[in-house]
């Protein structure tokens, strides 16, 4: 038994070392971890603006790797990299529904961290559902960036009200073929294809649902002018190649709006099949990894990003610009300029979030992704 | 005591029998580096291909389920293989035709300008492939450099080429040109000018000189260029993503999806292994059909 466990550990460590390369060797180089911190995150938290002040105030080596989808990050921990990372920053359902049950993250001291939620926007007051374990006992992470994420239109071509009223049905309209793009963000595209088919993505699906999903995916991908990253899609919107794109929201369109294109706008449908809601929103939860040798700086960093100035920097770090829950604190809110609020569509943020269901896990995601990938291949 | 002495003598004698040759000792760091950096990742990928689907049981499980899933009749991943191999083949053939005159010119015609022309072809390699491809997007995009420029001149505007399968081929031709051009240029440099002159003196025409002397002597370079281009082209992904707007899904993208959104490393590894086997198999097959000795001038 001992032999088996040690071999397994050895394999996992070898795998993690091969995957993480330089970071793994860095980990070994420092016996004590009180001066180093490794963060696995969405882009923004890896920016120098956010990390440098923390590095200098703690004289610490902070390494952050940014990825642009949740499944890959969770997979890295599952592959044995819990020994490597101290913090993981992913969207809301993963902490309580996947990572905590799988033992990939560890809870935070409630007494120490819950008071921070009191200074956040009203929706985030403790106990905030997505930050808590399923049984409501453990605090699994901290909330910061969030936003509605449905689709983006050029309001010079399609008015905001038309887009909101028609909602996902816009993509069922044959006349729009060749005028829209699709973001290469397959987990979100799975949600959207279900929504275009008029089906709630977060419920278990029968055979008929999957047939409708497949047919809708084929039609939507066939009709798309392009599938690409958000920078290409924003560029295509600006140039007039396309009039709208899915998946998109404040996260994807805010850089273009900040660059002087306020006519590009994230839109949330007025209604839809998720208990009446048509939009989907995301909220990032940052958790401490179940690292056997967790850096003491992990919890320090979580506190550091709560400060109004740092929260504002996180909101406008390089890459994308997003609202943060700390905007509930007037000291944080007053740091946002009029242009910054305009870029993140603060004027309609509350109503957009109210019309959005929160990101959740699709029970039959694997099958749906297979059908979606097959539909994509028919584009050629 | 005598036993002890004997065993001491044996121990003293042994190292000389097992002594590692100095060359091997000196090469050990490089061998270690190659084993760790080159062989280990390949072995890991190969091992993952036989692991239980959607698991991390590498080296602990053995199944052919990943390959079974790939060859299942309902699975359309074969279309991605066909697209990738077709694009690689088309790129190789077209680049052979495009690069040959340039390589010929660099060797025989450009004279003192040959160095500058070479630098012009090398220079783009200093810039990331993605950045160069995004540059082409800005060139071809509606109201971009081409379309906007033509409209400014009062013309109708540029053709709609962006986000089409043709744009992918263009991107691949652009990106892989140096990989065909430089081995080919070296190959053409191997042709002794005296041999061409002698053939001409003996009455050979331009076509005969090209077919009987230049082409066979330059063939090692041409073949290396074609192999490099084909292998790189088969794994191409950025061209289809950036210029092609994913109008075609390549096999590299299917592998990426398996490793990321699908959380299925074993399936991704099986696809990668299959691609390696197909590409290396095709390359070896083609090489075996060619008389390498004759081509390489050993006979």
XYZ file of C-alpha atoms in Angstrom:
679
model
C 0.000 0.000 0.000
C 2.765 2.369 1.013
C 4.589 1.455 -2.170
C 1.516 2.216 -4.274
C 0.960 5.595 -2.692
C 4.581 6.642 -3.010
C 4.668 5.584 -6.659
C 1.509 7.534 -7.346
C 2.914 10.577 -5.604
C 6.086 10.210 -7.577
C 4.177 10.058 -10.855
C 2.042 13.046 -9.939
C 5.085 15.028 -8.921
C 6.888 14.049 -12.107
C 3.843 15.073 -14.130
C 3.514 18.363 -12.320
C 7.227 19.067 -12.722
C 7.125 18.286 -16.435
C 4.075 20.482 -16.884
C 5.146 23.358 -14.769
C 8.829 23.344 -15.601
C 10.398 26.502 -14.355
C 7.796 27.132 -11.697
C 8.304 23.652 -10.266
C 12.024 24.143 -10.004
C 11.438 27.523 -8.429
C 9.260 25.809 -5.847
C 12.034 23.400 -4.979
C 14.616 26.128 -4.856
C 12.887 27.781 -1.909
C 12.565 25.529 1.059
C 10.503 28.035 3.022
C 7.591 29.472 1.082
C 6.982 32.627 3.069
C 8.521 34.750 0.304
C 6.887 33.228 -2.723
C 3.398 33.022 -4.125
C 2.078 31.255 -7.238
C -1.260 32.342 -8.690
C -3.287 30.579 -11.392
C -5.764 33.110 -12.710
C -7.674 34.840 -15.462
C -5.749 37.708 -17.007
C -5.565 40.879 -14.956
C -4.317 39.398 -11.702
C -1.076 38.570 -13.494
C -0.459 42.195 -14.495
C 2.493 44.134 -13.143
C 0.151 46.923 -11.960
C -1.522 44.503 -9.552
C 1.470 42.368 -8.567
C 4.392 44.796 -8.338
C 3.232 46.715 -5.235
C 2.607 43.375 -3.468
C 6.004 42.079 -4.573
C 7.851 45.085 -3.212
C 5.890 45.432 0.033
C 6.449 41.738 0.883
C 9.866 41.365 -0.815
C 8.283 38.307 -2.408
C 8.618 36.383 -5.644
C 5.112 36.318 -7.076
C 4.412 34.300 -10.190
C 1.059 34.337 -11.910
C -0.024 32.358 -14.930
C -3.113 33.477 -16.753
C -5.383 31.170 -18.705
C -8.610 31.986 -20.477
C -10.887 29.143 -19.505
C -11.900 27.530 -16.234
C -11.763 23.834 -17.230
C -8.048 24.077 -18.071
C -7.222 25.642 -14.722
C -9.201 23.045 -12.750
C -7.507 20.354 -14.830
C -4.086 21.627 -13.877
C -4.923 21.126 -10.200
C -6.393 17.705 -10.900
C -3.200 16.720 -12.716
C -1.265 17.164 -9.480
C -0.365 20.835 -9.557
C -1.930 21.515 -6.148
C 1.664 21.291 -4.900
C 2.574 24.191 -7.117
C -0.161 26.814 -6.838
C -1.309 28.852 -3.852
C -4.300 30.708 -5.313
C -6.744 29.824 -8.060
C -9.084 32.376 -9.610
C -12.010 30.892 -11.589
C -15.705 31.512 -12.191
C -18.318 31.049 -9.499
C -19.607 27.450 -9.600
C -16.246 25.674 -9.659
C -15.236 26.357 -6.052
C -18.340 25.015 -4.320
C -19.451 22.445 -6.877
C -16.182 20.936 -8.089
C -12.977 22.055 -6.411
C -14.098 21.863 -2.763
C -15.748 18.411 -3.097
C -12.612 17.168 -4.934
C -10.346 18.512 -2.174
C -8.494 20.861 -4.526
C -8.984 24.002 -2.412
C -9.069 24.754 1.295
C -11.462 27.021 3.211
C -10.600 30.492 4.427
C -10.955 31.564 8.087
C -14.513 32.966 8.098
C -14.037 35.421 10.941
C -11.093 36.989 9.166
C -12.541 37.228 5.666
C -16.318 37.579 5.968
C -16.165 41.215 7.099
C -14.769 42.108 3.651
C -18.060 41.007 2.067
C -19.919 43.641 4.110
C -18.123 46.394 2.177
C -19.038 44.881 -1.195
C -22.020 45.629 -3.459
C -25.395 44.535 -1.994
C -25.560 41.241 -3.926
C -22.357 40.025 -2.294
C -23.278 40.339 1.389
C -22.112 37.422 3.587
C -22.832 34.590 3.425
C -22.404 34.996 -0.333
C -23.660 31.799 -1.950
C -20.852 31.228 -4.482
C -18.156 31.850 -1.896
C -19.606 29.241 0.472
C -19.467 25.449 0.506
C -22.624 23.521 -0.383
C -23.474 22.950 3.288
C -22.981 26.663 3.984
C -20.304 26.038 6.627
C -17.058 26.889 4.874
C -15.908 30.076 3.173
C -14.233 28.854 -0.017
C -12.997 32.062 -1.600
C -13.302 35.781 -2.185
C -15.380 37.565 -4.828
C -14.083 40.464 -6.880
C -14.607 40.821 -10.662
C -17.971 40.046 -12.222
C -20.142 40.958 -15.175
C -23.005 40.066 -17.510
C -21.935 37.925 -20.462
C -24.389 37.298 -23.262
C -23.708 39.054 -26.551
C -22.314 42.296 -27.951
C -23.845 44.459 -30.678
C -22.824 47.433 -32.724
C -25.706 49.749 -31.781
C -25.248 51.660 -35.054
C -26.480 48.490 -36.808
C -28.804 46.886 -34.230
C -30.354 49.054 -31.545
C -29.963 48.149 -27.894
C -33.731 47.823 -27.456
C -34.138 45.543 -30.507
C -31.281 43.362 -29.303
C -32.698 43.166 -25.771
C -36.238 42.402 -26.955
C -35.270 39.793 -29.535
C -32.606 38.341 -27.286
C -31.118 35.027 -28.395
C -33.739 34.789 -31.178
C -31.560 37.232 -33.108
C -29.314 34.273 -33.911
C -32.325 32.279 -35.201
C -33.017 34.955 -37.819
C -31.727 33.699 -41.229
C -31.191 37.277 -42.429
C -28.377 37.715 -39.934
C -26.240 34.924 -41.441
C -22.745 36.130 -42.293
C -23.122 39.223 -40.108
C -22.136 37.807 -36.729
C -19.108 36.340 -35.053
C -18.672 33.750 -32.318
C -16.086 34.006 -29.590
C -13.801 31.036 -29.205
C -15.008 30.260 -25.712
C -16.573 26.852 -25.992
C -17.913 26.464 -22.461
C -19.878 29.700 -22.883
C -20.888 28.766 -26.420
C -22.482 25.613 -25.013
C -24.666 27.832 -22.784
C -25.549 30.096 -25.689
C -26.469 27.382 -28.160
C -28.880 25.957 -25.566
C -30.338 29.431 -25.042
C -30.742 30.038 -28.798
C -32.550 26.682 -28.963
C -34.835 27.960 -26.163
C -33.502 25.449 -23.615
C -32.243 26.085 -20.074
C -28.569 25.022 -20.225
C -28.284 24.266 -16.525
C -30.938 21.505 -16.347
C -30.399 17.836 -17.338
C -31.300 17.376 -21.002
C -33.218 14.640 -22.798
C -32.638 13.294 -26.287
C -34.928 15.868 -27.901
C -33.059 18.701 -26.183
C -29.742 17.392 -27.479
C -31.151 17.031 -30.998
C -32.341 20.634 -30.878
C -28.947 21.657 -29.487
C -27.107 19.891 -32.308
C -29.314 21.371 -35.045
C -29.004 24.862 -33.530
C -25.216 24.533 -33.194
C -24.887 23.522 -36.854
C -27.058 26.423 -37.989
C -25.389 29.032 -35.777
C -21.805 28.007 -36.596
C -22.576 27.671 -40.307
C -24.030 31.192 -40.361
C -21.141 32.796 -38.495
C -18.815 35.050 -40.431
C -15.968 34.223 -38.077
C -14.997 32.455 -34.894
C -12.195 34.140 -33.010
C -10.770 35.707 -29.882
C -12.378 38.806 -28.388
C -9.757 41.212 -29.766
C -10.449 39.965 -33.316
C -14.199 40.167 -32.738
C -14.012 43.735 -31.417
C -11.819 44.645 -34.384
C -14.339 43.050 -36.766
C -17.181 45.011 -35.100
C -15.272 48.280 -35.415
C -14.364 47.650 -39.068
C -17.906 46.624 -40.012
C -17.091 42.998 -40.876
C -19.761 41.919 -38.356
C -22.700 43.574 -36.555
C -22.754 41.468 -33.383
C -21.037 38.598 -31.640
C -21.676 36.006 -28.995
C -20.373 35.232 -26.348
C -19.687 38.707 -25.143
C -20.278 41.144 -22.341
C -18.629 43.958 -20.428
C -15.582 41.690 -20.031
C -14.991 41.428 -23.781
C -16.265 44.766 -25.113
C -15.000 47.122 -22.390
C -11.509 47.548 -23.968
C -13.122 48.666 -27.267
C -15.513 51.012 -25.426
C -12.574 52.477 -23.510
C -10.784 52.958 -26.846
C -13.551 55.264 -28.044
C -16.236 52.979 -29.455
C -19.221 53.477 -27.099
C -21.496 52.294 -29.934
C -20.327 48.756 -29.183
C -22.384 47.477 -26.292
C -22.883 44.365 -24.202
C -26.554 43.410 -24.283
C -28.560 41.213 -21.926
C -31.815 39.715 -23.288
C -35.003 40.787 -21.510
C -36.168 37.212 -21.144
C -35.107 33.649 -21.762
C -35.430 30.001 -20.766
C -33.514 30.064 -17.434
C -36.524 30.583 -15.162
C -37.443 33.541 -17.331
C -33.922 34.956 -17.515
C -32.053 35.115 -20.819
C -28.655 36.433 -19.802
C -25.811 34.735 -17.986
C -23.366 36.439 -15.648
C -20.078 35.400 -14.122
C -18.497 36.140 -10.786
C -14.888 35.210 -10.112
C -14.083 33.435 -6.870
C -10.451 33.300 -5.760
C -9.597 30.397 -3.470
C -6.572 29.071 -1.635
C -5.320 25.855 -3.206
C -5.079 22.724 -1.080
C -1.295 22.934 -1.303
C 0.436 20.834 1.401
C 2.913 23.697 1.702
C 0.628 26.680 1.127
C 2.393 30.028 1.064
C 1.335 32.289 3.957
C 1.224 35.064 1.354
C -1.891 33.515 -0.242
C -4.284 34.907 2.350
C -2.248 38.128 2.508
C -2.812 38.605 -1.236
C -6.566 38.027 -0.859
C -6.655 40.813 1.725
C -4.402 43.045 -0.383
C -6.782 43.024 -3.377
C -9.701 44.131 -1.175
C -8.156 47.584 -0.625
C -10.039 50.247 -2.655
C -7.002 51.328 -4.719
C -5.965 47.761 -5.527
C -9.555 46.727 -6.336
C -9.729 49.651 -8.779
C -6.421 48.539 -10.335
C -7.774 44.992 -10.672
C -10.903 46.365 -12.377
C -8.782 48.240 -14.921
C -5.771 45.938 -15.189
C -4.466 45.226 -18.660
C -6.562 43.118 -21.028
C -10.148 43.596 -19.975
C -11.998 46.046 -17.772
C -14.610 44.812 -15.331
C -16.815 45.886 -12.447
C -15.619 44.708 -9.029
C -17.676 43.838 -5.971
C -15.618 46.334 -3.939
C -17.423 49.149 -5.815
C -19.958 48.850 -2.978
C -17.376 50.683 -0.881
C -17.691 54.458 -1.624
C -13.909 54.849 -1.215
C -13.407 52.392 -4.045
C -16.268 53.690 -6.212
C -14.996 57.266 -6.174
C -11.741 56.114 -7.820
C -13.626 55.253 -11.020
C -13.699 58.077 -13.563
C -16.760 58.840 -15.710
C -15.054 57.249 -18.731
C -14.196 54.119 -16.779
C -17.795 53.747 -15.598
C -18.908 54.258 -19.191
C -16.493 51.532 -20.404
C -17.930 48.955 -17.994
C -21.537 50.042 -18.721
C -22.192 51.017 -15.105
C -25.424 52.744 -16.200
C -27.174 49.430 -16.897
C -25.020 47.036 -14.875
C -27.565 46.454 -12.136
C -30.429 45.685 -14.529
C -28.189 43.544 -16.761
C -27.102 41.476 -13.743
C -30.726 41.191 -12.578
C -31.720 39.793 -15.977
C -28.867 37.274 -15.909
C -28.742 33.834 -14.367
C -25.438 33.087 -12.677
C -22.878 30.910 -14.479
C -23.474 27.305 -13.554
C -22.360 23.863 -14.589
C -24.125 22.149 -17.500
C -24.953 18.601 -16.340
C -24.329 17.095 -19.799
C -21.524 19.442 -20.828
C -19.303 16.680 -22.300
C -21.975 15.509 -24.736
C -22.949 19.071 -25.634
C -19.311 20.052 -26.263
C -18.894 17.025 -28.529
C -21.955 18.071 -30.563
C -20.766 21.675 -30.672
C -17.275 20.676 -31.864
C -18.817 18.446 -34.553
C -21.050 21.349 -35.643
C -17.993 23.601 -35.881
C -16.290 21.135 -38.205
C -19.200 21.517 -40.640
C -18.159 25.132 -41.246
C -15.460 23.957 -43.639
C 41.894 -11.782 6.163
C 42.869 -13.316 2.873
C 39.212 -13.269 1.817
C 39.044 -9.607 2.636
C 42.175 -8.904 0.646
C 40.804 -10.782 -2.337
C 37.541 -8.904 -2.306
C 39.449 -5.641 -1.978
C 41.448 -6.537 -5.044
C 38.257 -7.424 -6.919
C 36.676 -4.166 -5.947
C 39.751 -2.292 -7.032
C 39.781 -4.130 -10.370
C 36.048 -3.623 -11.146
C 35.974 0.103 -11.920
C 38.410 -0.311 -14.787
C 35.985 -2.847 -16.424
C 32.932 -0.628 -15.916
C 34.649 2.643 -16.733
C 32.425 4.902 -18.855
C 34.263 6.120 -21.952
C 35.348 9.716 -21.690
C 33.250 10.667 -24.748
C 30.069 9.311 -23.182
C 30.865 11.040 -19.907
C 31.364 14.319 -21.735
C 28.139 13.827 -23.683
C 26.162 12.890 -20.557
C 24.757 16.405 -19.887
C 23.481 16.673 -23.467
C 22.083 13.136 -23.382
C 20.354 13.896 -20.079
C 18.962 17.129 -21.476
C 17.652 15.364 -24.583
C 16.090 12.553 -22.546
C 14.430 15.011 -20.146
C 13.510 17.719 -22.609
C 12.734 15.770 -25.760
C 12.032 12.140 -24.995
C 10.210 12.476 -21.662
C 7.403 14.738 -22.978
C 6.929 12.494 -26.020
C 6.773 9.376 -23.858
C 4.328 11.122 -21.503
C 2.052 12.107 -24.399
C 2.232 8.571 -25.785
C 1.431 7.130 -22.347
C -1.501 9.524 -21.887
C -2.944 8.276 -25.194
C -3.466 4.875 -23.572
C -4.830 6.191 -20.249
C -8.476 5.996 -19.173
C -10.475 8.744 -20.963
C -10.947 11.986 -18.990
C -8.527 10.859 -16.278
C -4.945 11.492 -15.240
C -4.138 7.797 -14.782
C -1.050 8.058 -16.942
C 1.330 5.073 -16.551
C -1.289 3.458 -14.302
C -3.919 2.378 -16.826
C -3.925 0.937 -20.315
C -6.858 1.203 -22.673
C -7.485 1.651 -26.374
C -10.738 3.509 -25.615
C -9.346 6.860 -26.816
C -8.474 5.449 -30.211
C -11.817 3.611 -30.346
C -13.568 6.950 -29.763
C -11.587 8.559 -32.598
C -12.459 5.882 -35.175
C -16.123 5.637 -34.128
C -18.265 6.171 -37.273
C -20.199 9.052 -35.663
C -16.986 10.948 -34.859
C -16.193 13.494 -37.553
C -12.683 14.294 -36.314
C -11.314 12.632 -39.463
C -12.394 15.729 -41.384
C -9.932 17.775 -39.315
C -7.134 15.327 -40.191
C -8.086 15.605 -43.882
C -8.136 19.422 -43.751
C -4.776 19.644 -41.981
C -3.042 17.165 -44.275
C -4.606 18.745 -47.388
C -3.504 22.218 -46.340
C -0.015 20.905 -45.536
C 0.199 19.182 -48.925
C -1.116 22.195 -50.856
C 1.275 24.501 -48.963
C 4.224 22.201 -49.689
C 3.498 21.944 -53.416
C 2.738 25.632 -53.890
C 5.758 26.725 -51.864
C 8.037 24.408 -53.851
C 6.849 26.182 -57.000
C 7.035 29.674 -55.445
C 10.349 29.236 -53.640
C 12.307 27.611 -56.483
C 12.652 30.726 -58.661
C 13.526 32.824 -55.598
C 16.160 30.304 -54.491
C 17.512 30.198 -58.052
C 17.685 33.968 -58.118
C 19.473 34.113 -54.750
C 22.129 31.735 -56.090
C 22.538 32.863 -59.664
C 20.913 36.170 -60.469
C 20.628 38.634 -57.604
C 24.405 38.988 -57.329
C 25.361 41.544 -54.683
C 21.672 42.010 -53.793
C 21.314 38.348 -52.742
C 22.331 39.145 -49.160
C 19.737 41.898 -48.845
C 16.997 39.738 -50.377
C 17.878 36.918 -47.936
C 17.644 39.324 -45.003
C 14.234 40.496 -46.242
C 13.002 36.900 -46.155
C 14.602 36.203 -42.755
C 13.457 39.413 -41.112
C 9.805 38.401 -40.538
C 11.035 35.415 -38.526
C 12.141 37.842 -35.815
C 8.512 38.839 -35.270
C 6.038 36.460 -33.622
C 3.888 34.514 -36.075
C 0.694 35.676 -34.357
C 1.674 39.339 -34.593
C 2.424 38.969 -38.315
C -0.908 37.224 -38.906
C -2.802 39.939 -37.002
C -0.965 42.392 -39.253
C -2.464 40.662 -42.277
C -5.914 40.855 -40.641
C -5.528 44.630 -40.467
C -4.418 44.605 -44.101
C -7.374 42.578 -45.408
C -10.148 43.654 -42.998
C -13.064 45.761 -44.214
C -11.969 49.424 -44.261
C -8.463 48.176 -43.474
C -5.253 48.899 -45.380
C -6.258 47.241 -48.658
C -10.003 47.924 -48.706
C -9.659 51.430 -47.236
C -6.735 52.266 -49.539
C -8.622 51.220 -52.663
C -11.716 53.155 -51.562
C -9.557 56.220 -50.924
C -8.357 55.947 -54.516
C -11.991 56.001 -55.596
C -12.151 52.294 -56.468
C -14.763 49.777 -55.342
C -12.765 48.426 -52.419
C -10.895 45.195 -51.743
C -12.143 41.652 -52.163
C -13.661 39.850 -49.171
C -10.931 37.341 -48.443
C -10.677 37.458 -44.675
C -12.188 34.586 -42.651
C -12.269 32.224 -45.652
C -10.447 28.913 -46.311
C -8.398 30.753 -48.968
C -7.089 33.159 -46.323
C -5.809 30.166 -44.327
C -3.821 28.908 -47.325
C -2.434 32.393 -47.898
C -1.354 32.586 -44.248
C 0.360 29.216 -44.416
C 2.199 30.115 -47.634
C 3.357 33.341 -46.008
C 4.428 31.801 -42.687
C 6.200 28.722 -44.071
C 7.967 30.318 -47.070
C 11.339 30.700 -45.268
C 11.252 27.046 -44.184
C 11.057 26.011 -47.847
C 13.241 28.746 -49.268
C 16.425 28.405 -47.255
C 16.996 24.620 -47.493
C 16.182 24.968 -51.204
C 18.691 27.812 -51.596
C 21.347 25.684 -49.900
C 20.429 22.773 -52.183
C 20.823 24.926 -55.291
C 24.136 26.241 -53.963
C 25.431 22.671 -54.074
C 25.342 22.638 -57.907
C 28.858 23.182 -59.338
C 28.678 25.827 -62.051
C 31.308 23.929 -64.067
C 28.911 21.010 -64.402
C 26.216 23.248 -65.886
C 28.750 24.840 -68.254
C 30.038 21.420 -69.324
C 26.516 20.202 -70.027
C 25.811 23.320 -72.086
C 29.081 22.839 -74.038
C 27.994 19.301 -74.790
C 24.772 20.617 -76.285
C 22.256 20.188 -73.440
C 19.274 22.558 -73.606
C 18.039 24.690 -70.636
C 15.306 22.168 -69.774
C 17.697 19.193 -69.942
C 20.232 20.958 -67.691
C 17.468 21.692 -65.187
C 16.066 18.136 -65.283
C 19.329 16.186 -65.406
C 21.718 18.338 -63.389
C 20.167 21.116 -61.326
C 17.122 19.311 -59.967
C 18.896 16.077 -58.908
C 21.781 17.935 -57.302
C 19.513 20.381 -55.487
C 17.137 17.603 -54.410
C 18.485 17.135 -50.847
C 17.712 20.785 -50.085
C 14.371 20.664 -51.870
C 13.364 17.511 -49.988
C 14.379 18.903 -46.611
C 12.401 22.073 -47.360
C 9.354 20.068 -48.420
C 9.542 17.833 -45.355
C 9.925 20.788 -42.986
C 7.010 22.606 -44.601
C 4.757 19.568 -44.606
C 5.431 18.642 -40.985
C 4.968 22.223 -39.765
C 1.906 22.693 -41.985
C 0.201 19.575 -40.648
C 0.329 21.042 -37.147
C -0.679 24.572 -38.179
C -3.361 26.292 -36.087
C -2.761 30.058 -35.920
C -3.538 30.652 -39.615
C -6.961 29.041 -39.365
C -7.733 30.820 -36.109
C -6.525 34.316 -36.951
C -6.851 34.728 -40.711
C -9.435 32.024 -41.375
C -11.879 32.883 -38.574
C -12.010 29.126 -37.977
C -13.783 28.611 -41.302
C -11.923 25.308 -41.203
C -11.124 23.320 -38.061
C -7.621 21.867 -38.154
C -6.518 18.814 -36.204
C -4.264 20.935 -33.976
C -7.371 22.800 -32.866
C -9.196 19.565 -32.071
C -6.210 18.564 -29.937
C -6.319 21.939 -28.189
C -10.056 21.593 -27.461
C -9.498 18.098 -26.019
C -6.774 19.418 -23.698
C -8.712 22.510 -22.628
C -12.498 22.774 -22.813
C -13.111 19.000 -22.946
C -10.772 18.285 -19.987
C -9.780 15.093 -21.802
C -5.990 14.866 -21.940
C -5.978 11.177 -22.949
C -8.148 11.934 -26.014
C -5.963 14.934 -26.916
C -2.850 12.774 -26.543
C -4.354 10.025 -28.707
C -5.122 12.592 -31.426
C -1.604 14.033 -31.126
C -0.021 10.578 -31.288
C -2.114 9.713 -34.323
C -1.009 12.929 -36.030
C 2.650 12.142 -35.282
C 2.222 8.610 -36.655
C 0.402 9.785 -39.805
C 2.819 12.626 -40.566
C 5.994 10.640 -39.868
C 4.521 7.599 -41.660
C 3.715 9.686 -44.739
C 7.151 11.315 -44.687
C 8.921 7.965 -44.351
C 6.725 6.428 -47.064
C 7.522 9.214 -49.506
C 11.224 9.052 -48.665
C 11.228 5.272 -49.120
C 9.673 5.634 -52.586
C 12.432 7.975 -53.648
C 15.862 6.655 -54.495
C 17.700 8.595 -51.810
C 21.125 7.368 -52.896
C 20.610 8.701 -56.381
C 19.070 11.922 -55.132
C 21.816 12.515 -52.611
C 24.384 11.849 -55.299
C 26.001 8.841 -53.689
C 25.840 6.713 -56.791
